[in-house]
CSV table of C-alpha atoms in Angstrom, one decimal:
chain,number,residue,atom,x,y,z
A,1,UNK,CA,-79.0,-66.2,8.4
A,2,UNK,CA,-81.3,-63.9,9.6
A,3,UNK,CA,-82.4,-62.9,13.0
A,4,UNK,CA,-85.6,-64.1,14.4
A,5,UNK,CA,-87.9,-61.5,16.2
A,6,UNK,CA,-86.1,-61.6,19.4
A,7,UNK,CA,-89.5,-60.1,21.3
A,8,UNK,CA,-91.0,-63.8,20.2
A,9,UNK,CA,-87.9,-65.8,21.8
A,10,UNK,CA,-87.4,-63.6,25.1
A,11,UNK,CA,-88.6,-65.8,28.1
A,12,UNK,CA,-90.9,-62.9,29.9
A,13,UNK,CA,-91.5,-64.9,32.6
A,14,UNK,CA,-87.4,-65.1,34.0
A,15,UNK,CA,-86.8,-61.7,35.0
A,16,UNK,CA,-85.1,-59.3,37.4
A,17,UNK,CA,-81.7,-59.9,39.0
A,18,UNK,CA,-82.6,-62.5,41.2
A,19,UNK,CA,-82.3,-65.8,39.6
A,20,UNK,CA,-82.5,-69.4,41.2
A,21,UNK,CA,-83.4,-72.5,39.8
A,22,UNK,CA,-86.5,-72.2,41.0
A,23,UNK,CA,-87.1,-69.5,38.8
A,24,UNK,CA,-86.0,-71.3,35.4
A,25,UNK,CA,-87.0,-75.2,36.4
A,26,UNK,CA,-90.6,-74.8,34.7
A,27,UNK,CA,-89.1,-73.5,31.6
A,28,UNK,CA,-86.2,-75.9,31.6
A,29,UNK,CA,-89.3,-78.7,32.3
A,30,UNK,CA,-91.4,-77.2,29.5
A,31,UNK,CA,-88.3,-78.0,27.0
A,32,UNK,CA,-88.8,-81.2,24.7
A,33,UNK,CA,-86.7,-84.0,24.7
A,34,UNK,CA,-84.1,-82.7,22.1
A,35,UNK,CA,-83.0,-80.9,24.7
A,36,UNK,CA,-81.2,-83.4,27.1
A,37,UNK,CA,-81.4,-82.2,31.1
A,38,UNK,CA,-78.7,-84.0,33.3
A,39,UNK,CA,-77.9,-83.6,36.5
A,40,UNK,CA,-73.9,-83.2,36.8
A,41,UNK,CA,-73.8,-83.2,40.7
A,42,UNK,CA,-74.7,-81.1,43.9
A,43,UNK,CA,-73.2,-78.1,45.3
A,44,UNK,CA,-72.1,-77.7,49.2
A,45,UNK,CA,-76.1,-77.7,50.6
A,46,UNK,CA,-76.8,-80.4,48.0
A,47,UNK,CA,-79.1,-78.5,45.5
A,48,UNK,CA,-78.5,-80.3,41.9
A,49,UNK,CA,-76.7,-78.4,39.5
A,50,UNK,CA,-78.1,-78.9,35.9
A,51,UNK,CA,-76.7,-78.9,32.5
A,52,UNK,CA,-78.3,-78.7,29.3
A,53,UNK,CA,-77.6,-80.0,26.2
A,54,UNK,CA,-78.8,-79.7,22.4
A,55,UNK,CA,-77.5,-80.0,18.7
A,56,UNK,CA,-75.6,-83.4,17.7
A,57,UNK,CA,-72.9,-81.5,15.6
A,58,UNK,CA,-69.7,-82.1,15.6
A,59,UNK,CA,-68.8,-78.7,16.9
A,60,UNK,CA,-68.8,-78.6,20.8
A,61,UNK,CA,-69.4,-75.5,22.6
A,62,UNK,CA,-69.6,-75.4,26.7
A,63,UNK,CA,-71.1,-72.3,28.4
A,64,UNK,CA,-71.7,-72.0,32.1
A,65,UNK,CA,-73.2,-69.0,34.1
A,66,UNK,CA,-73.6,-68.0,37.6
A,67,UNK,CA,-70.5,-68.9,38.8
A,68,UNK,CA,-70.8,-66.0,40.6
A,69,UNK,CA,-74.4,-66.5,42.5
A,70,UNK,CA,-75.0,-62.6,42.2
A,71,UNK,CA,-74.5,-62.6,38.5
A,72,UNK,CA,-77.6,-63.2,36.7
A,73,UNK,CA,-78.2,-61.9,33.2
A,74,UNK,CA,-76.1,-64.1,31.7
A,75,UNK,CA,-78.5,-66.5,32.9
A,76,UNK,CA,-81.4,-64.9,31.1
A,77,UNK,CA,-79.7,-64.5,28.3
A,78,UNK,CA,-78.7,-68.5,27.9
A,79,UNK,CA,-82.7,-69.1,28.8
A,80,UNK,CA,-83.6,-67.1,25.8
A,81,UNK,CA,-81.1,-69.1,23.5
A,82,UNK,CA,-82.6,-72.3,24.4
A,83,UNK,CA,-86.2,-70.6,23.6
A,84,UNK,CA,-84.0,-70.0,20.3
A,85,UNK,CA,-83.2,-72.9,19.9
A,86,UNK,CA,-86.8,-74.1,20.5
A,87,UNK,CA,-88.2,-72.3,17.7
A,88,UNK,CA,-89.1,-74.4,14.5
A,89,UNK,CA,-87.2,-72.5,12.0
A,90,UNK,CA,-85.0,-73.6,9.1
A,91,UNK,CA,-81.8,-71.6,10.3
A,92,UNK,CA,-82.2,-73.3,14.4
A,93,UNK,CA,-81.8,-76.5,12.1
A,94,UNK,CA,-78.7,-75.7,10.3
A,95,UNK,CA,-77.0,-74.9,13.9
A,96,UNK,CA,-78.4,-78.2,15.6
A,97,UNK,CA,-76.9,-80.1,13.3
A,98,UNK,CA,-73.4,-78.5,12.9
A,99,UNK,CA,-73.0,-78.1,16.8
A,100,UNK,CA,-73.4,-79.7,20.4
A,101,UNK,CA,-74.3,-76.9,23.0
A,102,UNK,CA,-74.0,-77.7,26.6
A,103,UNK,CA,-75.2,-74.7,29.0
A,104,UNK,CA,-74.9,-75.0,32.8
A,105,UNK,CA,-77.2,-72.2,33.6
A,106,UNK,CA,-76.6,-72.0,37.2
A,107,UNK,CA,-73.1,-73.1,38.6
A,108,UNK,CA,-73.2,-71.8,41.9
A,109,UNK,CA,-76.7,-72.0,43.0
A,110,UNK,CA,-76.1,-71.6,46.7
A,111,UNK,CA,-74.5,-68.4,46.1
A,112,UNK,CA,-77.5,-67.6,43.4
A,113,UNK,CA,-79.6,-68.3,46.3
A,114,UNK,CA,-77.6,-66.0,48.8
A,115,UNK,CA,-77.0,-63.3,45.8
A,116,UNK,CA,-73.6,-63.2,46.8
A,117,UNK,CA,-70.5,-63.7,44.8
A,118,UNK,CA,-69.1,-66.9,46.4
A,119,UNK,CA,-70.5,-70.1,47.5
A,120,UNK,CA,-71.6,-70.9,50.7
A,121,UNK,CA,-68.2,-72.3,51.6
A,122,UNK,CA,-67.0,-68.1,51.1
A,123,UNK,CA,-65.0,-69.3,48.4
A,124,UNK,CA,-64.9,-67.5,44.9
A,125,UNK,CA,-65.1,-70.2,42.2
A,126,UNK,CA,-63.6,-68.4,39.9
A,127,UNK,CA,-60.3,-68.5,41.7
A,128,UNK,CA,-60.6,-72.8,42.2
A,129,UNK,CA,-59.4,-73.5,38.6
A,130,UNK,CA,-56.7,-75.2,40.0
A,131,UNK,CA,-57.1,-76.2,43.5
A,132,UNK,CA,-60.7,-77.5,42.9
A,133,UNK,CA,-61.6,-77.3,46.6
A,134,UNK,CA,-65.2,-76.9,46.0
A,135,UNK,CA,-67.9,-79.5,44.7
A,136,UNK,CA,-69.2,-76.7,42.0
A,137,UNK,CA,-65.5,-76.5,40.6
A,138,UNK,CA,-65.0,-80.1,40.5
A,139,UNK,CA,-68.6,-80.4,38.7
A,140,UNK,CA,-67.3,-78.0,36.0
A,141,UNK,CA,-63.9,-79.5,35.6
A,142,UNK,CA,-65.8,-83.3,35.3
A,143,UNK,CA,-68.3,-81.3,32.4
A,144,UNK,CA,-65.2,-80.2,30.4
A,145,UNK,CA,-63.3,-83.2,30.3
A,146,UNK,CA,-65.9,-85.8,29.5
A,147,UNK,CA,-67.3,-82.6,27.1
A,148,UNK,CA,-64.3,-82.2,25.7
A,149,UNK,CA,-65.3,-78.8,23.9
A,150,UNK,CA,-64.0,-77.0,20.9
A,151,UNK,CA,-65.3,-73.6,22.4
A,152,UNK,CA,-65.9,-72.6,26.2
A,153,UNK,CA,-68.2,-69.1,27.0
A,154,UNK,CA,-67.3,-67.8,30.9
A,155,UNK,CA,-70.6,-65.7,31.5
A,156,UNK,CA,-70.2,-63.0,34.0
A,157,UNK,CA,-71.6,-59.9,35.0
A,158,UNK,CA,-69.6,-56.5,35.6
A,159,UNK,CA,-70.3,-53.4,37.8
A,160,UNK,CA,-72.0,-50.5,36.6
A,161,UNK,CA,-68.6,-48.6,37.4
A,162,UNK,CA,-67.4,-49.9,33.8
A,163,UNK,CA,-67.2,-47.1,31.4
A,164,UNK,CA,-65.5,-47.7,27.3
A,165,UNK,CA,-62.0,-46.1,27.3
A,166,UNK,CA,-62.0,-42.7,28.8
A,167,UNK,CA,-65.7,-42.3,27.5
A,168,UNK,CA,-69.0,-41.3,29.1
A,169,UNK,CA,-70.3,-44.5,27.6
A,170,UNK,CA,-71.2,-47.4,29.9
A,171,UNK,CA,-69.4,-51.0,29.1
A,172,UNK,CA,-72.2,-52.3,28.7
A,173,UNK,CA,-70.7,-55.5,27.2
A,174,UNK,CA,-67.3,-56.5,27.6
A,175,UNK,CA,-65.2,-59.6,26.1
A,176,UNK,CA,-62.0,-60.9,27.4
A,177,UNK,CA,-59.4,-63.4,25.5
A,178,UNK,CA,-58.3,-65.0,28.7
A,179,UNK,CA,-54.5,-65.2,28.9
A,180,UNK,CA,-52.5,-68.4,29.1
A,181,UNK,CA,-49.3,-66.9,30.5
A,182,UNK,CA,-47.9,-64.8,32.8
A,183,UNK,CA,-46.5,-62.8,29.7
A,184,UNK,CA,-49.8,-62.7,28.2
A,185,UNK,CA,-48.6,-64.2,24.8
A,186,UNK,CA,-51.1,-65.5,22.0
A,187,UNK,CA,-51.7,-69.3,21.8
A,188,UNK,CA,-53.4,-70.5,18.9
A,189,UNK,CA,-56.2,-71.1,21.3
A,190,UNK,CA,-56.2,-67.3,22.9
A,191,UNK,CA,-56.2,-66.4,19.0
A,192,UNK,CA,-59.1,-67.9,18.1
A,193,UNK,CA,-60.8,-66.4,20.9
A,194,UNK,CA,-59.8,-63.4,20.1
A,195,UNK,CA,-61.2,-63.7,16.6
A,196,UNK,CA,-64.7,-64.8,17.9
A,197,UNK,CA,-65.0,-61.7,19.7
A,198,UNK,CA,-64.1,-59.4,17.2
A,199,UNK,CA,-67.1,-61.2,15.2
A,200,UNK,CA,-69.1,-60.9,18.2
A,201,UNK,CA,-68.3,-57.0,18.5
A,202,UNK,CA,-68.9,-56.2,14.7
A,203,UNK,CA,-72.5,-57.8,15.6
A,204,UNK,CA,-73.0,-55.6,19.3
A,205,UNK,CA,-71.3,-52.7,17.2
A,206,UNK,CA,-74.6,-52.0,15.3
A,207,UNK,CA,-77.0,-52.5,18.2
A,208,UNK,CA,-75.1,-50.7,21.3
A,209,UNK,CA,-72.0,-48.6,18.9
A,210,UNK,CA,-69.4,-47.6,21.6
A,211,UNK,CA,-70.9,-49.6,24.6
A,212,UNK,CA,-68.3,-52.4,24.1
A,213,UNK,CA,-65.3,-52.6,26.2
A,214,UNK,CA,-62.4,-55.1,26.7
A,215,UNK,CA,-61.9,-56.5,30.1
A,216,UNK,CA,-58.8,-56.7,32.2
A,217,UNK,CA,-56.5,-59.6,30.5
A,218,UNK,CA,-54.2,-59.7,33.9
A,219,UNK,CA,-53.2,-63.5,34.2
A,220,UNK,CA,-54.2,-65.7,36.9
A,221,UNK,CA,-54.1,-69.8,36.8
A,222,UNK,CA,-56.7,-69.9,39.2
A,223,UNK,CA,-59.7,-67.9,37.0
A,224,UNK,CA,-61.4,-70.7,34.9
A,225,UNK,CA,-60.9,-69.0,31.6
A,226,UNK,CA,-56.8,-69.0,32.1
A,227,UNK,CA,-56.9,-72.4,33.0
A,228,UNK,CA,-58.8,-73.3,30.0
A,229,UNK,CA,-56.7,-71.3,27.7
A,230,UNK,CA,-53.9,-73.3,29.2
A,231,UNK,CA,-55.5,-76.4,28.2
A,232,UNK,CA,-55.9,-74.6,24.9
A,233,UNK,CA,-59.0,-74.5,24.3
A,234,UNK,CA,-60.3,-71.1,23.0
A,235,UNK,CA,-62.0,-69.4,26.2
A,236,UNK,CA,-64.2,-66.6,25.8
A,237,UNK,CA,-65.2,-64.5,28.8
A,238,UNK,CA,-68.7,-62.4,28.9
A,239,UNK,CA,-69.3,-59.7,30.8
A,240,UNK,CA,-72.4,-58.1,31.4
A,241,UNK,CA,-72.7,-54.3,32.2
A,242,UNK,CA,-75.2,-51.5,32.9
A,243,UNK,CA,-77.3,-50.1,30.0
A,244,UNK,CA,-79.1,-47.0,30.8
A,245,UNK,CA,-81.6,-47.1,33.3
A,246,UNK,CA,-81.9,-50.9,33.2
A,247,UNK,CA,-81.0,-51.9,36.9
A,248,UNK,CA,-82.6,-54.9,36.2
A,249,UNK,CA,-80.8,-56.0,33.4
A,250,UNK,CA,-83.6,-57.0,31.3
A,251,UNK,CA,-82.1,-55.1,28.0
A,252,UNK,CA,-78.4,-56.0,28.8
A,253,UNK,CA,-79.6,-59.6,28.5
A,254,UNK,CA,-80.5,-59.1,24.9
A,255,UNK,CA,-76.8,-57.9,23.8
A,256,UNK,CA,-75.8,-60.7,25.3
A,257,UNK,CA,-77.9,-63.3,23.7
A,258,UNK,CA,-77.1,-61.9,20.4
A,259,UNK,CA,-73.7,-61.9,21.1
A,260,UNK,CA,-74.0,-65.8,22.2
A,261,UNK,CA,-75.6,-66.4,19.2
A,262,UNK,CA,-73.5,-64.9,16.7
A,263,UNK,CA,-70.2,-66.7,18.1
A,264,UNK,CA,-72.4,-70.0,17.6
A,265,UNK,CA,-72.9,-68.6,14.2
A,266,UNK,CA,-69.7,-67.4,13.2
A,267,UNK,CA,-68.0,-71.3,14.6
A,268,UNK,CA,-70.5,-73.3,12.8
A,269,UNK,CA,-69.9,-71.4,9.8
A,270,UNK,CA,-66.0,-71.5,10.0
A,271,UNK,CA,-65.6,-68.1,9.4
A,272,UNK,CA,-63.4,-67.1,12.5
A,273,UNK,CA,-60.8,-66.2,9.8
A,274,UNK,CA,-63.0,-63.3,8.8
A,275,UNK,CA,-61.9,-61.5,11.9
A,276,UNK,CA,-58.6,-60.2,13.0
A,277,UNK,CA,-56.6,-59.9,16.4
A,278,UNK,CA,-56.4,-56.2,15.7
A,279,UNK,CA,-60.2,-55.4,15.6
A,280,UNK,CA,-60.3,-57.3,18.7
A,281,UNK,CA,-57.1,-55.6,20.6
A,282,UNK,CA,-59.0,-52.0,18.9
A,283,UNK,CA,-62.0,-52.5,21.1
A,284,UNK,CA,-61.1,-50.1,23.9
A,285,UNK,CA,-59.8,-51.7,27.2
A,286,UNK,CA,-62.4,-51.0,30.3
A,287,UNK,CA,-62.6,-48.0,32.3
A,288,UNK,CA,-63.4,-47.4,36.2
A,289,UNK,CA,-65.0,-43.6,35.9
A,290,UNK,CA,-68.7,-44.5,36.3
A,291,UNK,CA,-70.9,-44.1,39.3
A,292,UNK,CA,-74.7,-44.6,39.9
A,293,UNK,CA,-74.9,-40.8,40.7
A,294,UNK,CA,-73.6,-37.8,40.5
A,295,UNK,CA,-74.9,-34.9,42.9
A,296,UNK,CA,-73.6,-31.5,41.7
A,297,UNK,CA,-73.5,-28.4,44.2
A,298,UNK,CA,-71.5,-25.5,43.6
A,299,UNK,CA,-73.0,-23.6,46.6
A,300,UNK,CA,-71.8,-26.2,48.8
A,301,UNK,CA,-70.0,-23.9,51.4
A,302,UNK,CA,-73.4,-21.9,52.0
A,303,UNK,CA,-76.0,-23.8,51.4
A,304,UNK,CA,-74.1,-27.0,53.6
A,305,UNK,CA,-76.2,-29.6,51.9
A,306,UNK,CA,-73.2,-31.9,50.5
A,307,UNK,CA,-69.8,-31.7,51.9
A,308,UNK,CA,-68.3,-30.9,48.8
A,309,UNK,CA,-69.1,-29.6,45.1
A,310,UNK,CA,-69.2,-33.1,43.6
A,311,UNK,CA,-70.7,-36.0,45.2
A,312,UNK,CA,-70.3,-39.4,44.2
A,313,UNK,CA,-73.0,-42.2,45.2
A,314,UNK,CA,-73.2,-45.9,44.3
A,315,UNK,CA,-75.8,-48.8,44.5
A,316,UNK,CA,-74.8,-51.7,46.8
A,317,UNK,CA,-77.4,-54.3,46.2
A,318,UNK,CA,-79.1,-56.0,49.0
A,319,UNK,CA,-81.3,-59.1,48.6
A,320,UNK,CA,-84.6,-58.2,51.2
A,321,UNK,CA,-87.4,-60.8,50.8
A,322,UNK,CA,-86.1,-62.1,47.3
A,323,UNK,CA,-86.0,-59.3,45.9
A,324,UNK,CA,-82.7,-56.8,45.0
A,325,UNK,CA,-83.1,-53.7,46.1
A,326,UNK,CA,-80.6,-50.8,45.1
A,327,UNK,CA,-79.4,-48.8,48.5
A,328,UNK,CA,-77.4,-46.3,48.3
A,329,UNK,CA,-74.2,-45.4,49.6
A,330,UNK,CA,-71.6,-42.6,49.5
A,331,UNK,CA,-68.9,-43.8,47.2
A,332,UNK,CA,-64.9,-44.1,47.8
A,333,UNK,CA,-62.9,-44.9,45.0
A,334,UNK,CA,-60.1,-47.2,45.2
A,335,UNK,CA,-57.8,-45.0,42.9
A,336,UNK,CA,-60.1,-41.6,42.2
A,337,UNK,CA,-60.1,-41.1,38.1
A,338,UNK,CA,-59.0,-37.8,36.7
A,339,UNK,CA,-62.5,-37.3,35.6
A,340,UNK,CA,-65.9,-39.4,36.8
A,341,UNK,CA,-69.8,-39.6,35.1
A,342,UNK,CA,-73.0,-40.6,36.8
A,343,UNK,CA,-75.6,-43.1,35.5
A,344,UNK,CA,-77.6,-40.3,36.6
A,345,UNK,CA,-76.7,-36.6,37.5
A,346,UNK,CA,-79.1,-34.5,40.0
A,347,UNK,CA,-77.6,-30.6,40.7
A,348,UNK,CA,-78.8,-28.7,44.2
A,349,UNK,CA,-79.7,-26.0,42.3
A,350,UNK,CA,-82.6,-27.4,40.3
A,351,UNK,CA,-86.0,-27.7,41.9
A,352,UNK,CA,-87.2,-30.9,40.4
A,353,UNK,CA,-83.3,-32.5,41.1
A,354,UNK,CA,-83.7,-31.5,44.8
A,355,UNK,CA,-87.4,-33.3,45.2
A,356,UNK,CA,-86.2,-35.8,43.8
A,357,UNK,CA,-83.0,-36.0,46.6
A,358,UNK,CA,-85.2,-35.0,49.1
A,359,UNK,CA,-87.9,-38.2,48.2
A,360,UNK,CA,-85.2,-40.4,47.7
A,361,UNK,CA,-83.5,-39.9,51.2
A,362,UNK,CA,-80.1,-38.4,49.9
A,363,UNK,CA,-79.3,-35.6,51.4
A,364,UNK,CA,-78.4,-37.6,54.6
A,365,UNK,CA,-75.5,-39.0,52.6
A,366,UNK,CA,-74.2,-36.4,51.6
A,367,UNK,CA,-74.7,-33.4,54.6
């Protein structure tokens, strides 16, 4: 099958890094009735939570994003596969009717709302896989029983901190297997996960080469994916990461909608067995060595503008007025790296590098 111009099926319109539903509810309304719109239940302040369903193949896939509220380009990225999916195209055909897809775009959309990580109860969803103590979890857990899915797709988004390896190269994507165990064996399930993301990184491979990292696999029963793997049903977590200059997001979205789309591909066609656990376990394991920037000053004991020859500065994002706005703050790492990059890299000594630290309110940082 061939890929459709993916300028023509990107939804302009949903943008930015501040999602709610009420930024996706006229395109979800503009959808025809192939594509089924349900309302599953209501999170804690009683805003309806929405899933969307389309295909009547026998092949079940379940995908939910924004379980983290702050956490948004999966969400674009799941809005442009339903444009996909929209399109009148032989190949859409051939996937409607060899698979069921069933997308809740927004699961936490109090904490979308808030942009913050949790829900408005403080509580992190993605560690109520077993106690279920919030309304949102409960809503998922009701959507995968009575869904009973073949496939499930966690969609997340990482830090920009994520770097591939011990590269300079950003994780710009990264997959996880979910573990099952505490020993981190593989299930038949955890397998075929596997599988589907080594078919999804030959795919990213050729659009972002090197920009592909694997996340932590540490085991906890109380992440959604590890529960789902334990209910052996093959779990693929998505992360989405920092592509250069693209705060927004609005190019990492792409990588992962054509990742999305070629797992769809690769289960409707049945050729998982195409891939190997080995080209999944050789896609190098996530790094911490990234920060937003890097100031450089070598003449730091005379000149006194930083207080030391390398200074490190991250973005903590701030919602102001509904928008996200990028502050920034000096950074402290929790275990310093043998060797860190910058997203971007400004040195004292250049004129343009210090106007630029001057205009941007820096220096105070750093003095």
């Amino acid at each position: 099958m061939k890929d459709l111009d993916y300028n023509k099926i990107r939804v302009a319109t949903i943008s930015g890094r501040y999602i709610t539903y009420d930024h996706i509810n006229e395109f979800l309304s503009s959808l025809p009735d192939i594509f089924v719109i349900k309302i599953e239940g209501e999170s804690v302040r009683k805003e309806s939570i929405k899933s969307i369903t389309f295909g009547d193949g026998p092949k079940k896939i379940l995908m939910w994003s924004q379980m983290h509220g702050n956490e948004s380009t999966t969400t674009k990225a799941v809005v442009d596969l339903l444009s996909y999916f929209n399109q009148d195209s032989t190949d859409v055909l051939k996937l409607v009717e060899k698979c069921t897809v069933k997308i809740i775009p927004i699961l936490n959309p109090d904490g979308a709302r808030d942009y913050t990580r949790v829900n408005a109860n403080k509580i992190d969803l993605n560690r109520d896989a077993q106690n279920l103590s919030q309304p949102e979890s409960r809503i998922l857990k009701k959507v995968y029983e009575n869904f009973q899915p073949h496939f499930c797709f966690n969609l997340h988004d990482q830090r920009t901190i994520f770097n591939v390896g011990e590269t300079n190269k950003p994780a710009t994507v990264s997959f996880l297997a979910p573990a099952f165990d505490q020993e981190r064996n593989n299930s038949p399930s955890r397998k075929m996960s596997m599988k589907l993301i080594a078919a999804m990184n030959s795919k990213l491979q050729k659009e972002i080469p090197g920009q592909i990292g694997r996340y932590d696999d540490g085991f906890n029963e109380n992440c959604v994916g590890d529960a789902f793997q334990m209910k052996n049903t093959p779990t693929v977590l998505f992360e989405a990461g920092h592509y250069e200059n693209d705060y927004e997001r609005d190019i990492t979205r792409k990588f992962i909608y054509k990742a999305i789309l070629k797992g769809i591909k690769t289960i409707v066609d049945d050729s998982l067995d195409e891939f190997t656990i080995d080209q999944y376990v050789s896609i190098p394991e996530n790094g911490k060595q990234f920060v937003d920037i890097v100031v450089e000053n070598t003449d730091y004991e005379s000149n006194y503008l930083t207080k030391s020859k390398i200074s490190p500065i991250q973005f903590k994002e701030v919602l102001i007025f509904g928008k996200v706005e990028f502050k920034p703050e000096l950074h402290i790492f929790e275990k310093k790296p043998s060797e860190f990059f910058g997203h971007k890299t400004l040195n004292c000594n250049d004129a343009n590098d210090m106007l630029w630290l001057k205009e941007n309110e820096l220096l105070s940082l750093l003095s």
